[in-house]
PDB file of C-alpha atoms and ligand atoms in Angstrom:
ATOM      1  CA  MET B  14     -27.242 -13.529   7.749  1.00 75.00           C
ATOM      2  CA  ALA B  15     -26.471 -11.747  11.653  1.00 88.00           C
ATOM      3  CA  VAL B  16     -24.410  -8.291  11.558  1.00 94.00           C
ATOM      4  CA  GLU B  17     -21.442  -9.262  13.362  1.00 96.00           C
ATOM      5  CA  GLN B  18     -18.292  -7.372  14.516  1.00 97.00           C
ATOM      6  CA  THR B  19     -14.333  -8.177  14.281  1.00 98.00           C
ATOM      7  CA  ILE B  20     -11.384  -7.027  15.117  1.00 98.00           C
ATOM      8  CA  SER B  21      -8.611  -5.455  12.055  1.00 98.00           C
ATOM      9  CA  ILE B  22      -5.483  -4.858  12.888  1.00 99.00           C
ATOM     10  CA  ILE B  23      -3.183  -2.873  10.294  1.00 99.00           C
ATOM     11  CA  LYS B  24      -0.011  -3.973  11.305  1.00 99.00           C
ATOM     12  CA  PRO B  25       3.541  -2.150  11.656  1.00 98.00           C
ATOM     13  CA  ASP B  26       4.545  -2.871   8.008  1.00 98.00           C
ATOM     14  CA  ALA B  27       1.625  -1.719   6.482  1.00 98.00           C
ATOM     15  CA  VAL B  28       0.988   1.485   8.381  1.00 98.00           C
ATOM     16  CA  ALA B  29       4.775   2.047   7.195  1.00 98.00           C
ATOM     17  CA  LYS B  30       4.034   1.375   3.597  1.00 98.00           C
ATOM     18  CA  ASN B  31       1.164   4.454   4.476  1.00 98.00           C
ATOM     19  CA  VAL B  32      -1.739   2.223   3.255  1.00 98.00           C
ATOM     20  CA  ILE B  33      -4.287   2.695   5.939  1.00 99.00           C
ATOM     21  CA  GLY B  34      -6.417   4.640   3.985  1.00 98.00           C
ATOM     22  CA  GLN B  35      -6.322   2.406   0.938  1.00 98.00           C
ATOM     23  CA  ILE B  36      -7.576  -0.556   2.949  1.00 99.00           C
ATOM     24  CA  TYR B  37     -10.145   0.880   5.047  1.00 99.00           C
ATOM     25  CA  SER B  38     -11.748   1.369   1.588  1.00 98.00           C
ATOM     26  CA  ARG B  39     -11.535  -2.077   0.623  1.00 98.00           C
ATOM     27  CA  PHE B  40     -13.545  -2.616   4.330  1.00 98.00           C
ATOM     28  CA  GLU B  41     -16.293  -0.080   3.294  1.00 98.00           C
ATOM     29  CA  ASN B  42     -16.210  -0.973  -0.233  1.00 98.00           C
ATOM     30  CA  ALA B  43     -16.773  -4.634   1.070  1.00 98.00           C
ATOM     31  CA  GLY B  44     -19.875  -2.832   3.166  1.00 97.00           C
ATOM     32  CA  LEU B  45     -18.050  -2.717   6.601  1.00 98.00           C
ATOM     33  CA  LYS B  46     -18.184  -0.498   8.813  1.00 97.00           C
ATOM     34  CA  ILE B  47     -15.879   1.672  11.565  1.00 98.00           C
ATOM     35  CA  VAL B  48     -17.107   0.874  14.977  1.00 97.00           C
ATOM     36  CA  ALA B  49     -14.277   1.792  16.758  1.00 98.00           C
ATOM     37  CA  ALA B  50     -10.622   2.746  15.872  1.00 98.00           C
ATOM     38  CA  LYS B  51      -7.339   4.003  17.225  1.00 97.00           C
ATOM     39  CA  MET B  52      -3.442   4.095  16.170  1.00 98.00           C
ATOM     40  CA  VAL B  53      -1.454   2.029  19.577  1.00 98.00           C
ATOM     41  CA  HIS B  54       1.805   1.825  19.378  1.00 98.00           C
ATOM     42  CA  LEU B  55       1.996  -1.576  21.498  1.00 98.00           C
ATOM     43  CA  SER B  56       4.113  -2.321  24.564  1.00 98.00           C
ATOM     44  CA  GLN B  57       6.275  -5.934  24.366  1.00 98.00           C
ATOM     45  CA  GLU B  58       3.823  -6.528  27.360  1.00 98.00           C
ATOM     46  CA  ARG B  59       0.599  -5.927  25.099  1.00 98.00           C
ATOM     47  CA  ALA B  60       1.201  -7.972  22.151  1.00 98.00           C
ATOM     48  CA  GLU B  61       2.311 -10.620  24.107  1.00 98.00           C
ATOM     49  CA  GLY B  62      -0.697 -10.537  25.446  1.00 98.00           C
ATOM     50  CA  PHE B  63      -2.591 -10.058  22.127  1.00 98.00           C
ATOM     51  CA  TYR B  64      -1.034 -13.143  20.660  1.00 98.00           C
ATOM     52  CA  ALA B  65      -0.679 -15.490  23.824  1.00 97.00           C
ATOM     53  CA  VAL B  66      -2.805 -18.050  22.293  1.00 96.00           C
ATOM     54  CA  HIS B  67       1.123 -18.596  19.621  1.00 97.00           C
ATOM     55  CA  LYS B  68       3.149 -18.037  23.186  1.00 97.00           C
ATOM     56  CA  GLU B  69       4.978 -21.605  22.378  1.00 98.00           C
ATOM     57  CA  ARG B  70       5.016 -21.419  18.286  1.00 97.00           C
ATOM     58  CA  PRO B  71       8.453 -21.082  16.724  1.00 97.00           C
ATOM     59  CA  PHE B  72       8.173 -17.633  15.989  1.00 97.00           C
ATOM     60  CA  PHE B  73       5.770 -16.379  18.915  1.00 98.00           C
ATOM     61  CA  GLY B  74       9.506 -13.901  19.466  1.00 98.00           C
ATOM     62  CA  ASP B  75       9.727 -12.389  15.883  1.00 98.00           C
ATOM     63  CA  LEU B  76       6.206 -12.099  16.121  1.00 98.00           C
ATOM     64  CA  VAL B  77       6.336 -10.448  18.960  1.00 98.00           C
ATOM     65  CA  ALA B  78       9.256  -7.980  17.853  1.00 98.00           C
ATOM     66  CA  PHE B  79       7.750  -7.550  14.354  1.00 98.00           C
ATOM     67  CA  MET B  80       4.200  -6.060  16.321  1.00 98.00           C
ATOM     68  CA  THR B  81       6.316  -3.680  18.370  1.00 98.00           C
ATOM     69  CA  SER B  82       8.369  -2.262  15.791  1.00 98.00           C
ATOM     70  CA  GLY B  83       6.303   0.487  15.192  1.00 98.00           C
ATOM     71  CA  PRO B  84       2.279   1.938  15.436  1.00 98.00           C
ATOM     72  CA  VAL B  85      -0.564  -0.369  14.566  1.00 99.00           C
ATOM     73  CA  MET B  86      -3.900   1.057  13.483  1.00 98.00           C
ATOM     74  CA  VAL B  87      -6.682  -1.281  15.746  1.00 98.00           C
ATOM     75  CA  GLN B  88     -10.568  -1.378  14.768  1.00 98.00           C
ATOM     76  CA  VAL B  89     -13.574  -2.906  14.927  1.00 98.00           C
ATOM     77  CA  LEU B  90     -15.576  -3.933  11.966  1.00 98.00           C
ATOM     78  CA  GLU B  91     -19.203  -3.930  11.807  1.00 97.00           C
ATOM     79  CA  GLY B  92     -21.814  -5.875   9.296  1.00 97.00           C
ATOM     80  CA  GLU B  93     -23.012  -8.855   7.948  1.00 96.00           C
ATOM     81  CA  ASN B  94     -20.718 -12.090   8.589  1.00 97.00           C
ATOM     82  CA  ALA B  95     -18.188  -9.437   8.826  1.00 98.00           C
ATOM     83  CA  VAL B  96     -15.813 -12.200  10.821  1.00 98.00           C
ATOM     84  CA  THR B  97     -15.754 -14.040   7.213  1.00 98.00           C
ATOM     85  CA  LYS B  98     -15.989 -11.255   5.426  1.00 98.00           C
ATOM     86  CA  ASN B  99     -12.401  -9.399   6.912  1.00 98.00           C
ATOM     87  CA  ARG B 100     -10.605 -13.029   6.506  1.00 98.00           C
ATOM     88  CA  GLU B 101     -11.515 -13.128   3.086  1.00 98.00           C
ATOM     89  CA  LEU B 102     -11.083  -9.262   2.015  1.00 99.00           C
ATOM     90  CA  MET B 103      -7.485 -10.612   3.820  1.00 99.00           C
ATOM     91  CA  GLY B 104      -6.478 -13.341   1.915  1.00 98.00           C
ATOM     92  CA  ALA B 105      -4.696 -16.113   3.169  1.00 98.00           C
ATOM     93  CA  THR B 106      -1.613 -15.632   6.025  1.00 98.00           C
ATOM     94  CA  ASN B 107       1.235 -16.272   3.923  1.00 98.00           C
ATOM     95  CA  PRO B 108       0.714 -13.747   1.084  1.00 98.00           C
ATOM     96  CA  LYS B 109       2.819 -16.043  -1.462  1.00 98.00           C
ATOM     97  CA  ASN B 110      -0.670 -18.074  -1.234  1.00 98.00           C
ATOM     98  CA  ALA B 111      -3.031 -14.741  -0.698  1.00 98.00           C
ATOM     99  CA  ASP B 112      -6.058 -14.215  -3.807  1.00 98.00           C
ATOM    100  CA  ALA B 113      -5.038 -11.965  -6.289  1.00 98.00           C
ATOM    101  CA  GLY B 114      -6.914  -8.458  -5.086  1.00 97.00           C
ATOM    102  CA  THR B 115      -7.033  -9.513  -1.247  1.00 98.00           C
ATOM    103  CA  ILE B 116      -4.918  -7.060   1.045  1.00 98.00           C
ATOM    104  CA  ARG B 117      -2.237  -9.800   2.003  1.00 98.00           C
ATOM    105  CA  ALA B 118      -1.682 -10.270  -1.511  1.00 98.00           C
ATOM    106  CA  ASP B 119      -1.502  -6.609  -2.380  1.00 98.00           C
ATOM    107  CA  PHE B 120       0.694  -5.181   0.974  1.00 98.00           C
ATOM    108  CA  ALA B 121       2.511  -8.194   2.392  1.00 98.00           C
ATOM    109  CA  ASP B 122       5.670  -9.074   1.550  1.00 97.00           C
ATOM    110  CA  SER B 123       6.035 -12.242   3.745  1.00 98.00           C
ATOM    111  CA  ILE B 124       4.455 -14.646   6.140  1.00 98.00           C
ATOM    112  CA  ASP B 125       5.787 -12.864   9.016  1.00 97.00           C
ATOM    113  CA  GLU B 126       4.881  -9.588   8.029  1.00 98.00           C
ATOM    114  CA  ASN B 127       1.391  -9.467   6.718  1.00 98.00           C
ATOM    115  CA  ALA B 128       0.074  -6.325   6.732  1.00 99.00           C
ATOM    116  CA  VAL B 129      -3.115  -6.918   8.764  1.00 99.00           C
ATOM    117  CA  HIS B 130      -4.876  -9.192  11.145  1.00 98.00           C
ATOM    118  CA  GLY B 131      -8.377 -10.440  11.586  1.00 98.00           C
ATOM    119  CA  SER B 132     -10.712 -12.955  14.185  1.00 98.00           C
ATOM    120  CA  ASP B 133     -10.829 -16.106  13.041  1.00 98.00           C
ATOM    121  CA  SER B 134     -14.138 -16.096  14.896  1.00 98.00           C
ATOM    122  CA  ALA B 135     -16.902 -14.891  16.384  1.00 97.00           C
ATOM    123  CA  GLU B 136     -15.561 -15.354  19.918  1.00 97.00           C
ATOM    124  CA  ASN B 137     -12.290 -14.471  19.301  1.00 98.00           C
ATOM    125  CA  ALA B 138     -13.671 -11.213  18.460  1.00 98.00           C
ATOM    126  CA  ALA B 139     -15.430 -10.701  21.624  1.00 97.00           C
ATOM    127  CA  ILE B 140     -12.476 -11.584  22.957  1.00 97.00           C
ATOM    128  CA  GLU B 141     -10.004  -9.127  20.836  1.00 98.00           C
ATOM    129  CA  ILE B 142     -12.535  -6.470  21.245  1.00 98.00           C
ATOM    130  CA  ALA B 143     -12.325  -5.887  24.722  1.00 97.00           C
ATOM    131  CA  TYR B 144      -8.651  -6.397  24.836  1.00 98.00           C
ATOM    132  CA  PHE B 145      -8.549  -3.147  22.691  1.00 98.00           C
ATOM    133  CA  PHE B 146     -11.704  -0.925  23.207  1.00 97.00           C
ATOM    134  CA  GLY B 147     -12.993  -3.044  26.538  1.00 95.00           C
ATOM    135  CA  THR B 148     -17.048  -2.532  27.428  1.00 85.00           C
ATOM    136  CA  ASP B 149     -17.676   0.469  26.726  1.00 86.00           C
ATOM    137  CA  GLY B 150     -15.519   1.774  23.789  1.00 91.00           C
ATOM    138  CA  LEU B 151     -17.540   1.101  19.935  1.00 94.00           C
ATOM    139  CA  CYS B 152     -19.680   3.854  18.660  1.00 94.00           C
ATOM    140  CA  PRO B 153     -22.757   1.825  16.867  1.00 86.00           C
ATOM    141  CA  ARG B 154     -24.268   3.688  13.872  1.00 85.00           C
ATOM    142  CA  THR B 155     -27.557   5.109  14.862  1.00 83.00           C
ATOM    143  CA  ARG B 156     -27.804   6.273  11.719  1.00 86.00           C
TER     144      ARG B 156
HETATM  145  N1  UDP M 225       2.964 -15.823  11.638  1.00 68.42           N
HETATM  146  C1  UDP M 225       4.432 -15.942  11.473  1.00 68.42           C
HETATM  147  N2  UDP M 225       5.668 -17.140  10.955  1.00 68.42           N
HETATM  148  C2  UDP M 225       4.107 -17.765  10.958  1.00 68.42           C
HETATM  149  C3  UDP M 225       3.079 -18.499  10.755  1.00 68.42           C
HETATM  150  C4  UDP M 225       2.602 -17.398  11.121  1.00 68.42           C
HETATM  151  O1  UDP M 225       5.334 -14.884  11.797  1.00 68.42           O
HETATM  152  O2  UDP M 225       4.892 -19.540  10.225  1.00 68.42           O
HETATM  153  C5  UDP M 225       2.013 -14.688  12.336  1.00 68.42           C
HETATM  154  C6  UDP M 225       1.488 -14.185  11.511  1.00 68.42           C
HETATM  155  O3  UDP M 225       1.992 -12.703  11.733  1.00 68.42           O
HETATM  156  C7  UDP M 225       0.341 -14.318  11.398  1.00 68.42           C
HETATM  157  C8  UDP M 225       0.117 -14.532  12.971  1.00 68.42           C
HETATM  158  O4  UDP M 225       1.644 -15.251  12.761  1.00 68.42           O
HETATM  159  O5  UDP M 225      -0.403 -13.029  10.770  1.00 68.42           O
HETATM  160  C9  UDP M 225      -1.164 -15.022  13.301  1.00 68.42           C
HETATM  161  O6  UDP M 225      -0.828 -16.674  12.837  1.00 68.42           O
HETATM  162  P1  UDP M 225      -2.705 -17.307  12.185  1.00 68.42           P
HETATM  163  O7  UDP M 225      -2.093 -18.617  11.811  1.00 68.42           O
HETATM  164  O8  UDP M 225      -3.285 -16.979  13.530  1.00 68.42           O
HETATM  165  O9  UDP M 225      -2.299 -16.417  10.479  1.00 68.42           O
HETATM  166  P2  UDP M 225      -3.492 -15.383  10.798  1.00 68.42           P
HETATM  167  O10 UDP M 225      -5.060 -15.691  11.792  1.00 68.42           O
HETATM  168  O11 UDP M 225      -3.325 -13.799  11.041  1.00 68.42           O
HETATM  169  O12 UDP M 225      -4.002 -15.451   9.136  1.00 68.42           O
END
C-alpha cells in the first residue's frame, strides 16, 4: 500500500465544540501522522477559492458563510492509504447517514455543518495541500 498525504480540515462547528483533540486522536489511532497543521480564519476569498468546484451549487453561499464563521484547523495527514482512511474516519457527508463511531456521526449536526473536510482523491489532496501549505510547508517524519 502506498504512503499518501491528504488534507483534513476541522470546520468551524467542530472547532467551536472544542473537539480538535478528540478528532486528532482518531487520526493517530488509525495510524495517520500529522505532518503540517495550522489554525486559520478563512477570508471569504480564500473559502470561495477552496470550494471553487462547488460554485454553481445552490449551497455555495451558505457553505462559504459557514466556513468563514470562525477559525478552522487545517492539517496534512500522512500514512498508508491516507485519503481513503481519512474519508472512512469522517463518515458520510450527511451525518444522518454516517456510520456509528465516525467523526461526523459523533460531532456533526447537519449536512451543512458537518465537522470535517477531507480530500476525496490523491490528485485533489495535492492541490489542497498546495493551497494551504505551499510547496515547502510540510514536516516529514524522519524518526
Ligand atoms: N454541502 C452542503 N449541502 C449539501 C451538500 C454539501 O452544505 O447539500 C457542503 C458540506 O459542508 C460538504 C461540502 O459542501 O461537506 C462539500 O460537499 P461534498 O459533496 O464534496 O462532500 P464531502 O466531500 O465534504 O463529504
